[in-house]
PDB file of C-alpha atoms in Angstrom:
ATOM      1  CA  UNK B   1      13.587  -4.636   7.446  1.00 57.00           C
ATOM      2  CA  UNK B   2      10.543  -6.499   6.551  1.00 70.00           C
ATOM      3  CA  UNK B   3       7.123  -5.681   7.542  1.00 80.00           C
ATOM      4  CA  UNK B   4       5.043  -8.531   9.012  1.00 77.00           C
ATOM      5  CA  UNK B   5       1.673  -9.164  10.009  1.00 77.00           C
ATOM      6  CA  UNK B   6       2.575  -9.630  13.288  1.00 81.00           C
ATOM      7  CA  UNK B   7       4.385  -5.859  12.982  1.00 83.00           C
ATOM      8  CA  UNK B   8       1.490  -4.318  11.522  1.00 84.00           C
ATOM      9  CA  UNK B   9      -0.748  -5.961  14.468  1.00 82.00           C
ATOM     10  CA  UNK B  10       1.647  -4.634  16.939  1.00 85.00           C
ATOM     11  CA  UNK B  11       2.141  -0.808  15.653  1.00 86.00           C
ATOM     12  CA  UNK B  12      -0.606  -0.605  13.624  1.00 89.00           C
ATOM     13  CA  UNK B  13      -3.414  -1.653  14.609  1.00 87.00           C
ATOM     14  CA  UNK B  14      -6.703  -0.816  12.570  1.00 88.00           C
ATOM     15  CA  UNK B  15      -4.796  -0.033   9.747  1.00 91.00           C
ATOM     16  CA  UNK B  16      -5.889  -0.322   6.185  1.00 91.00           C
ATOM     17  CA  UNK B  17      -4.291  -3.217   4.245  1.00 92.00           C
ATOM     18  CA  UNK B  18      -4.235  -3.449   0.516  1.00 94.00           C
ATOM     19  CA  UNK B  19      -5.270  -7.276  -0.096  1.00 93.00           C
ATOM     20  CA  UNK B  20      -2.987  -8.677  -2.470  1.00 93.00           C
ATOM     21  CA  UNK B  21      -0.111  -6.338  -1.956  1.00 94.00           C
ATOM     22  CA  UNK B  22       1.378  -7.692   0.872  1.00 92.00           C
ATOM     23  CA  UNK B  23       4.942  -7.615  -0.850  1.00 93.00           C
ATOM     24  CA  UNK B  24       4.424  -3.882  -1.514  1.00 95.00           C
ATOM     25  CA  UNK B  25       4.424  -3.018   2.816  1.00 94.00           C
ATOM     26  CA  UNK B  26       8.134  -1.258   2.853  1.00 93.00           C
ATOM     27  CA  UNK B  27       6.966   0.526   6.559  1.00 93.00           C
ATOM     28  CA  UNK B  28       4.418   1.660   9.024  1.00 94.00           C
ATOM     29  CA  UNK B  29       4.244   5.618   9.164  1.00 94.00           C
ATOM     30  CA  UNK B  30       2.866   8.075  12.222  1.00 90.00           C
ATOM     31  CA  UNK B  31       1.130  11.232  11.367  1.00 85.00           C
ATOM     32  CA  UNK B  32      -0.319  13.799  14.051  1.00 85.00           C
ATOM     33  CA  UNK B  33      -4.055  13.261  14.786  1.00 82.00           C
ATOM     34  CA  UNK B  34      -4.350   9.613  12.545  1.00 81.00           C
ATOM     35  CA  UNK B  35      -3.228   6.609  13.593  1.00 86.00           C
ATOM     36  CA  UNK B  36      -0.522   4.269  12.532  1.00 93.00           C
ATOM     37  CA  UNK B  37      -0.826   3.954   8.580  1.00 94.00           C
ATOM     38  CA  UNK B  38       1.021   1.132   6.229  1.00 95.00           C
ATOM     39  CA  UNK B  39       3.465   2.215   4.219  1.00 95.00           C
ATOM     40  CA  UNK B  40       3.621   0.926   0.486  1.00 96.00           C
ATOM     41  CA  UNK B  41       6.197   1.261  -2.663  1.00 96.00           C
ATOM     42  CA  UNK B  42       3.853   2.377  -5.489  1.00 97.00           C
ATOM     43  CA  UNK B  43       6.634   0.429  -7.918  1.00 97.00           C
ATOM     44  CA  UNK B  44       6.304  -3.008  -5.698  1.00 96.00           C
ATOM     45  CA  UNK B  45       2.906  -2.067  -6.378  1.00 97.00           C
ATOM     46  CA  UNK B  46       3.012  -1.623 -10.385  1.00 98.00           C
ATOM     47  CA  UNK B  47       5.279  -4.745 -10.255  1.00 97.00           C
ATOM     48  CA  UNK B  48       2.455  -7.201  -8.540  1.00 97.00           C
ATOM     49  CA  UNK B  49      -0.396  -6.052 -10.922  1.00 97.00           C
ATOM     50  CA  UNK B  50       2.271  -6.618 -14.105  1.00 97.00           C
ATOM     51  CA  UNK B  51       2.998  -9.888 -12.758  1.00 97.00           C
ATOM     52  CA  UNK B  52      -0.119 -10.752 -10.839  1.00 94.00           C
ATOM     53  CA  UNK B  53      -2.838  -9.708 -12.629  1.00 91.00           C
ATOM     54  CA  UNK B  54      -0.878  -9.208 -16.473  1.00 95.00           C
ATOM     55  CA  UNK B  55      -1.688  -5.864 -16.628  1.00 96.00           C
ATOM     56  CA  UNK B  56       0.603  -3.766 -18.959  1.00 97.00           C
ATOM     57  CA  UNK B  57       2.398  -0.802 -17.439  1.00 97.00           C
ATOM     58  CA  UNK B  58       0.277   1.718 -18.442  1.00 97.00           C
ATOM     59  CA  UNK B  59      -2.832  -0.758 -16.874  1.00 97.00           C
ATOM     60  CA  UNK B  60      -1.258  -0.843 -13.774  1.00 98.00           C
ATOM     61  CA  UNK B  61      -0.636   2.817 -13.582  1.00 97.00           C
ATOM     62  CA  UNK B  62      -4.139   3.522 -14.540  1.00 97.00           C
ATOM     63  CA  UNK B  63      -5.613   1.019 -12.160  1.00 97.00           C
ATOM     64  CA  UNK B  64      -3.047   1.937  -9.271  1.00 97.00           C
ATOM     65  CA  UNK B  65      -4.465   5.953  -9.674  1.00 96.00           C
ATOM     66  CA  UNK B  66      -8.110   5.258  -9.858  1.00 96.00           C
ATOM     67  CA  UNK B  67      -8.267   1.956  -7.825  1.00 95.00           C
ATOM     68  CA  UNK B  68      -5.154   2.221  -5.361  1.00 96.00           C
ATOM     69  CA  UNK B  69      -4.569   5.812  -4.304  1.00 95.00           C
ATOM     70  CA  UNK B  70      -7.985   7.072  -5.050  1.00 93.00           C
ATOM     71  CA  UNK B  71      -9.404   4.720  -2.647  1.00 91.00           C
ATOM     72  CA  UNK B  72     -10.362   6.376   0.827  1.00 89.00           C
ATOM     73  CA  UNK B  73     -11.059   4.131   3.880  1.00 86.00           C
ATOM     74  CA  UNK B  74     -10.951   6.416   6.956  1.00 83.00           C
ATOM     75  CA  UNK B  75      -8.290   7.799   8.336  1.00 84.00           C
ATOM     76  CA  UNK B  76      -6.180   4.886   8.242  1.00 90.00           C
ATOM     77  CA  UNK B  77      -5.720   4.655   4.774  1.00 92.00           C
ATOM     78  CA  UNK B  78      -2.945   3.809   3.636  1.00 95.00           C
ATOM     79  CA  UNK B  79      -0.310   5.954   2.229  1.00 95.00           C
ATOM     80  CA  UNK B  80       2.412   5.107  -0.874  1.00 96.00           C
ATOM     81  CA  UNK B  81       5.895   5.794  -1.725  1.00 96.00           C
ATOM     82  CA  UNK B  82       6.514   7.212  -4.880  1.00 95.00           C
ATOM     83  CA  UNK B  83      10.220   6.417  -5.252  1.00 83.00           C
ATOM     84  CA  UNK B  84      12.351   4.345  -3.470  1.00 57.00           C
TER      85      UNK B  84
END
């Protein structure tokens, strides 16, 4: 199943979306007490900044740690799969 915007408008509202990473969106998760949250592939995501921004592997690793997952953007943030 792919994730659209019109999905994420529809189940998850107000959520935090990575710009750019679009093709990374694999679901929309739930969690007690936050809302709706968007649900990325942290290798979709390593694969866009190889591609998109030439970034070696380790690069992308570094940037997706400090940049990606490190960010915080209220309790919508969005949340990553390690392994799919």
């Amino acid at each position: 199943m792919t994730i659209s915007k019109d999905d994420i408008n529809e189940f998850a509202e107000g959520a935090v979306i990575l710009e750019g990473l679009d093709d990374a969106i694999i679901g929309i998760v739930e969690e007690f007490g936050n809302g709706p949250r968007i649900l990325y592939s942290k290798d979709k995501i390593l694969t866009i900044l190889c591609k998109k921004d030439f970034m070696s592997i380790e690069d992308a690793e570094e940037f997706y740690g400090y940049n990606i997952v490190g960010l915080y953007a209220g309790e919508q943030n969005p949340v990553f799969l390690i392994s799919e």
